[in-house]
CSV table of C-alpha atoms and ligand atoms in Angstrom, one decimal:
chain,number,residue,atom,x,y,z
H,1,MET,CA,257.0,-128.7,-129.0
H,2,ARG,CA,259.3,-125.8,-128.2
H,3,ASP,CA,257.2,-123.7,-130.7
H,4,ARG,CA,254.0,-124.6,-128.7
H,5,ALA,CA,255.6,-123.6,-125.4
H,6,ALA,CA,256.8,-120.3,-126.9
H,7,ALA,CA,253.3,-119.6,-128.3
H,8,ALA,CA,251.7,-120.4,-124.9
H,9,GLU,CA,254.2,-118.0,-123.3
H,10,ARG,CA,253.4,-115.3,-125.8
H,11,THR,CA,249.7,-115.8,-125.0
H,12,ARG,CA,250.3,-115.4,-121.3
H,13,ARG,CA,252.3,-112.3,-122.0
H,14,LYS,CA,249.7,-110.6,-124.1
H,15,PRO,CA,248.0,-108.5,-121.4
H,16,ALA,CA,248.1,-105.4,-123.8
H,17,ILE,CA,245.5,-107.0,-126.1
H,18,ARG,CA,243.5,-108.3,-123.2
H,19,ASP,CA,243.4,-104.9,-121.6
H,20,LYS,CA,242.7,-103.2,-124.9
H,21,TYR,CA,239.5,-105.2,-125.4
H,22,THR,CA,238.4,-104.7,-121.8
H,23,LEU,CA,239.0,-101.0,-122.0
H,24,PHE,CA,237.4,-100.7,-125.4
H,25,ALA,CA,234.5,-103.0,-124.6
H,26,PRO,CA,231.8,-100.4,-124.0
H,27,PHE,CA,232.6,-98.7,-127.3
H,28,TYR,CA,233.3,-101.8,-129.4
H,29,ASP,CA,230.0,-102.1,-131.2
H,30,LEU,CA,230.2,-98.4,-132.1
H,31,LEU,CA,233.8,-98.2,-133.2
H,32,SER,CA,234.7,-101.6,-134.6
H,33,GLY,CA,233.4,-100.9,-138.1
H,34,GLU,CA,230.5,-103.3,-137.7
H,35,TYR,CA,228.5,-101.4,-140.3
H,36,PRO,CA,229.7,-100.8,-143.1
H,37,VAL,CA,232.4,-103.6,-142.9
H,38,TYR,CA,232.3,-106.5,-140.5
H,39,HIS,CA,228.6,-107.3,-140.2
H,40,ALA,CA,228.6,-108.7,-143.8
H,41,GLY,CA,231.1,-111.3,-142.7
H,42,ARG,CA,229.1,-112.5,-139.7
H,43,VAL,CA,225.9,-112.8,-141.9
H,44,LEU,CA,227.7,-114.9,-144.5
H,45,GLY,CA,229.4,-116.9,-141.8
H,46,ILE,CA,226.2,-117.8,-140.0
H,47,ASP,CA,224.5,-118.6,-143.3
H,48,ALA,CA,227.3,-121.0,-144.2
H,49,LEU,CA,227.4,-122.5,-140.7
H,50,ALA,CA,223.6,-123.0,-140.9
H,51,PRO,CA,222.9,-124.0,-137.3
H,52,THR,CA,219.4,-125.4,-136.8
H,53,ALA,CA,216.7,-125.1,-134.2
H,54,GLY,CA,217.6,-126.6,-130.8
H,55,GLN,CA,221.4,-126.8,-131.5
H,56,GLN,CA,224.1,-125.7,-129.2
H,57,VAL,CA,226.6,-123.3,-130.8
H,58,LEU,CA,230.0,-122.3,-129.4
H,59,ASP,CA,230.9,-118.7,-130.2
H,60,ILE,CA,234.7,-118.6,-129.9
H,61,GLY,CA,236.0,-115.2,-128.8
H,62,CYS,CA,232.4,-114.0,-128.7
H,63,GLY,CA,233.2,-110.5,-127.7
H,64,THR,CA,230.2,-108.3,-127.0
H,65,GLY,CA,227.9,-110.9,-128.6
H,66,LEU,CA,227.3,-109.3,-132.0
H,67,ASN,CA,226.7,-112.8,-133.5
H,68,PHE,CA,224.0,-113.6,-130.9
H,69,PRO,CA,220.9,-112.1,-132.7
H,70,LEU,CA,221.7,-113.9,-135.9
H,71,LEU,CA,222.4,-117.2,-134.1
H,72,GLN,CA,219.2,-116.9,-132.1
H,73,LYS,CA,217.2,-116.6,-135.3
H,74,ARG,CA,218.6,-120.0,-136.3
H,75,ILE,CA,218.6,-122.0,-133.1
H,76,GLY,CA,215.5,-120.5,-131.3
H,77,ALA,CA,214.8,-120.6,-127.6
H,78,SER,CA,215.4,-124.4,-127.5
H,79,GLY,CA,219.0,-123.9,-128.7
H,80,THR,CA,222.0,-122.7,-126.7
H,81,ILE,CA,224.7,-120.2,-127.4
H,82,VAL,CA,228.0,-120.8,-125.4
H,83,GLY,CA,230.1,-117.6,-125.7
H,84,ILE,CA,233.7,-118.0,-124.7
H,85,ASP,CA,236.0,-115.0,-124.4
H,86,ARG,CA,239.0,-114.1,-122.3
H,87,SER,CA,238.0,-110.5,-121.8
H,88,ALA,CA,235.8,-109.8,-118.8
H,89,GLY,CA,234.8,-106.4,-120.3
H,90,MET,CA,233.7,-107.9,-123.6
H,91,LEU,CA,231.7,-110.6,-121.7
H,92,ARG,CA,230.1,-107.9,-119.5
H,93,GLN,CA,228.7,-106.3,-122.7
H,94,ALA,CA,227.6,-109.7,-124.1
H,95,ARG,CA,225.8,-110.4,-120.8
H,96,ARG,CA,224.0,-107.0,-121.0
H,97,ARG,CA,222.9,-107.8,-124.6
H,98,ALA,CA,221.5,-111.2,-123.5
H,99,ARG,CA,219.7,-109.7,-120.5
H,100,ALA,CA,218.3,-106.8,-122.6
H,101,ARG,CA,216.9,-109.2,-125.1
H,102,GLY,CA,215.6,-111.6,-122.5
H,103,TRP,CA,217.7,-114.5,-123.8
H,104,GLU,CA,217.9,-117.3,-121.2
H,105,ASN,CA,219.8,-119.7,-123.5
H,106,VAL,CA,223.1,-117.9,-123.4
H,107,ILE,CA,226.0,-119.3,-121.4
H,108,LEU,CA,229.0,-117.0,-121.1
H,109,LEU,CA,232.4,-118.2,-119.9
H,110,GLN,CA,235.6,-116.4,-119.4
H,111,ALA,CA,238.5,-118.5,-120.6
H,112,ASP,CA,241.5,-118.3,-122.9
H,113,MET,CA,241.0,-120.6,-125.9
H,114,VAL,CA,244.7,-121.4,-126.1
H,115,LEU,CA,245.1,-122.2,-122.4
H,116,LEU,CA,241.8,-123.7,-121.4
H,117,ASP,CA,241.2,-127.3,-120.5
H,118,PRO,CA,238.2,-128.6,-122.6
H,119,GLY,CA,237.2,-131.0,-119.8
H,120,SER,CA,236.7,-128.3,-117.2
H,121,ILE,CA,235.0,-126.0,-119.7
H,122,ALA,CA,232.6,-128.8,-120.6
H,123,ALA,CA,231.8,-129.1,-116.9
H,124,ARG,CA,231.2,-125.3,-116.7
H,125,ILE,CA,228.8,-125.5,-119.7
H,126,GLN,CA,226.9,-128.3,-118.0
H,127,ALA,CA,226.7,-126.4,-114.8
H,128,GLY,CA,225.1,-123.6,-116.9
H,129,ARG,CA,222.5,-126.2,-118.1
H,130,GLY,CA,224.1,-126.7,-121.5
H,131,ALA,CA,225.3,-130.0,-123.1
H,132,ALA,CA,228.9,-131.2,-122.6
H,133,VAL,CA,229.4,-131.2,-126.4
H,134,SER,CA,228.2,-128.6,-128.9
H,135,ASP,CA,226.8,-129.1,-132.4
H,136,ALA,CA,228.7,-126.2,-134.0
H,137,ALA,CA,231.4,-123.6,-133.4
H,138,LEU,CA,231.8,-120.2,-134.9
H,139,ALA,CA,234.8,-117.9,-134.7
H,140,THR,CA,234.3,-114.4,-136.2
H,141,TYR,CA,237.4,-112.2,-136.2
H,142,SER,CA,238.9,-113.9,-133.2
H,143,LEU,CA,241.3,-116.7,-134.3
H,144,SER,CA,243.6,-114.2,-135.9
H,145,LEU,CA,244.3,-112.7,-132.5
H,146,MET,CA,245.4,-116.0,-131.0
H,147,ALA,CA,249.1,-116.7,-130.8
H,148,ASP,CA,248.7,-120.5,-130.9
H,149,ARG,CA,245.8,-121.1,-133.3
H,150,GLU,CA,246.6,-124.8,-133.5
H,151,GLN,CA,246.1,-125.2,-129.8
H,152,ALA,CA,242.9,-123.0,-129.9
H,153,TRP,CA,241.5,-125.3,-132.7
H,154,THR,CA,242.4,-128.4,-130.7
H,155,ASN,CA,240.7,-127.0,-127.6
H,156,MET,CA,237.6,-126.0,-129.6
H,157,THR,CA,237.2,-129.4,-131.3
H,158,GLY,CA,237.5,-131.0,-127.8
H,159,LEU,CA,234.2,-129.3,-127.0
H,160,LEU,CA,232.4,-130.4,-130.2
H,161,SER,CA,230.5,-133.5,-131.3
H,162,ALA,CA,232.1,-135.7,-133.9
H,163,ASP,CA,230.0,-134.5,-136.8
H,164,ALA,CA,229.9,-130.8,-135.7
H,165,ARG,CA,230.1,-127.9,-138.1
H,166,VAL,CA,232.7,-125.2,-137.8
H,167,GLY,CA,232.6,-121.7,-139.3
H,168,VAL,CA,235.5,-119.3,-139.4
H,169,VAL,CA,235.3,-115.6,-140.5
H,170,ASP,CA,238.4,-113.6,-140.5
H,171,MET,CA,240.4,-111.0,-142.4
H,172,GLN,CA,243.1,-110.7,-145.0
H,173,ASP,CA,244.5,-107.9,-147.3
H,174,PRO,CA,241.8,-106.8,-149.8
H,175,VAL,CA,242.3,-108.0,-153.3
H,176,GLY,CA,241.6,-106.8,-156.9
H,177,TRP,CA,239.9,-103.5,-157.2
H,178,ALA,CA,239.9,-103.1,-153.4
H,179,ARG,CA,243.7,-103.3,-153.0
H,180,TRP,CA,243.9,-99.6,-152.5
H,181,LEU,CA,242.1,-100.2,-149.2
H,182,THR,CA,245.0,-102.4,-147.9
H,183,PRO,CA,246.5,-99.7,-145.6
H,184,LEU,CA,243.1,-99.1,-144.0
H,185,ALA,CA,242.5,-102.9,-143.5
H,186,ARG,CA,246.0,-103.3,-142.0
H,187,LEU,CA,245.5,-100.4,-139.7
H,188,ALA,CA,242.1,-101.8,-138.5
H,189,CYS,CA,243.7,-105.2,-137.8
H,190,ALA,CA,246.8,-103.7,-136.1
H,191,LEU,CA,244.5,-101.6,-133.8
H,192,GLY,CA,242.5,-104.7,-132.9
H,193,GLY,CA,245.6,-106.9,-132.4
H,194,SER,CA,244.8,-109.3,-135.3
H,195,ASP,CA,247.4,-110.9,-137.5
H,196,ILE,CA,246.1,-110.0,-141.0
H,197,THR,CA,248.4,-112.8,-142.5
H,198,ALA,CA,247.0,-115.5,-140.2
H,199,ALA,CA,244.4,-117.0,-142.6
H,200,PRO,CA,242.8,-119.1,-139.8
H,201,TRP,CA,240.1,-120.3,-142.2
H,202,GLN,CA,242.7,-122.6,-143.7
H,203,ALA,CA,242.0,-125.0,-140.8
H,204,VAL,CA,238.4,-125.4,-142.1
H,205,GLU,CA,239.8,-126.1,-145.6
H,206,GLU,CA,242.2,-128.7,-144.2
H,207,ARG,CA,240.0,-130.4,-141.5
H,208,CYS,CA,236.5,-130.2,-142.7
H,209,VAL,CA,234.4,-131.6,-145.5
H,210,ASP,CA,231.6,-130.0,-147.6
H,211,VAL,CA,233.3,-126.7,-147.2
H,212,LEU,CA,231.3,-123.6,-148.1
H,213,ARG,CA,233.3,-120.5,-149.1
H,214,ALA,CA,232.5,-116.8,-149.4
H,215,SER,CA,234.2,-113.5,-149.3
H,216,ALA,CA,233.1,-109.9,-148.9
H,217,ARG,CA,234.4,-106.4,-148.8
H,218,GLY,CA,236.9,-106.8,-151.6
H,219,GLY,CA,238.2,-110.1,-150.3
H,220,HIS,CA,239.1,-108.5,-146.9
H,221,LEU,CA,236.5,-110.8,-145.2
H,222,GLN,CA,237.0,-114.5,-145.8
H,223,ILE,CA,234.3,-117.0,-144.7
H,224,ARG,CA,234.5,-120.8,-144.5
H,225,ALA,CA,232.3,-123.3,-142.9
H,226,GLY,CA,232.2,-127.1,-143.1
H,227,LYS,CA,231.6,-130.3,-141.3
H,228,MET,CA,234.4,-131.8,-139.1
H,229,MET,CA,236.3,-134.6,-140.8
H,230,HIS,CA,236.0,-137.8,-138.8
H,231,ALA,CA,239.3,-138.9,-137.3
H,232,GLY,CA,240.6,-142.3,-138.6
E,1,SAM,C1,237.9,-108.6,-132.7
E,1,SAM,S1,237.1,-109.2,-131.4
E,1,SAM,C2,235.8,-110.1,-132.2
E,1,SAM,C3,234.6,-110.3,-131.3
E,1,SAM,C4,233.4,-111.1,-131.9
E,1,SAM,N1,233.8,-112.4,-132.3
E,1,SAM,C5,232.9,-110.3,-133.0
E,1,SAM,O1,232.7,-111.0,-134.1
E,1,SAM,O2,232.5,-109.2,-132.9
E,1,SAM,C6,238.1,-110.5,-130.8
E,1,SAM,C7,237.7,-111.1,-129.5
E,1,SAM,O3,238.5,-112.3,-129.3
E,1,SAM,C8,238.8,-112.4,-127.9
E,1,SAM,N2,240.0,-113.2,-127.8
E,1,SAM,C9,241.2,-112.9,-128.3
E,1,SAM,N3,242.1,-113.9,-128.0
E,1,SAM,C10,241.4,-114.8,-127.3
E,1,SAM,C11,241.7,-116.0,-126.7
E,1,SAM,N4,243.0,-116.5,-126.7
E,1,SAM,N5,240.8,-116.7,-126.0
E,1,SAM,C12,239.5,-116.2,-125.9
E,1,SAM,N6,239.1,-115.1,-126.5
E,1,SAM,C13,240.0,-114.4,-127.2
E,1,SAM,C14,239.0,-110.9,-127.5
E,1,SAM,O4,238.9,-110.8,-126.1
E,1,SAM,C15,237.9,-110.2,-128.3
E,1,SAM,O5,236.7,-110.2,-127.6
């Protein structure tokens, strides 16, 4: 309990990262290493999540919306993307992307995944003409930034249907032949504020069934997706 309170306090005291993303937002797509590194993870993650036409998908820590084009191909105009991010600057870029592409099925909400109240977020989603519960959730390169991943996971699942699918894509040290790239991978994570040792995909391993696994870029990118295990 004390650990949870300490983590919440750390989250409140993390303006440096929040500011970093807001400052960096206009250049994020260009400088984040999307091609040649991180795009591969989102492609594999969305393949493994496999959302279908008409579904509502939560994009946790959606950033500038780099997942949106791939998600739209799957869910179509009858589906909905709910992007949640705590950075106003990143959401501004996501909103621009949606407007430029003419997507009317994107709901963007500014909230901290660790601190939010699922009930009030569900009400905000409904106010944006979405459904109170979503069919799937995807977190690409975002959970490893969150100080209290357990609470973020609980809040996320509070917004999902009982049989929802969850996909997590995140980073670790490269392995095997790619180990020589470790300093570069660590530098990228440190610059972005990610904890490269966090392994947030373990939650999918532990709490989902029918788990699909993939990795890319010498093991630096880890991908997991599965169906939520029913409680009880
Ligand atoms: C490395 S970026 C990844 C963005 C996007 N998911 C992608 O794949 O390009 C991490 C994002 O997570 C967001 N983020 C970090 N901690 C968060 C939190 N506690 N709640 C909501 N968003 C958070 C940041 O604002 C940032 O936009």
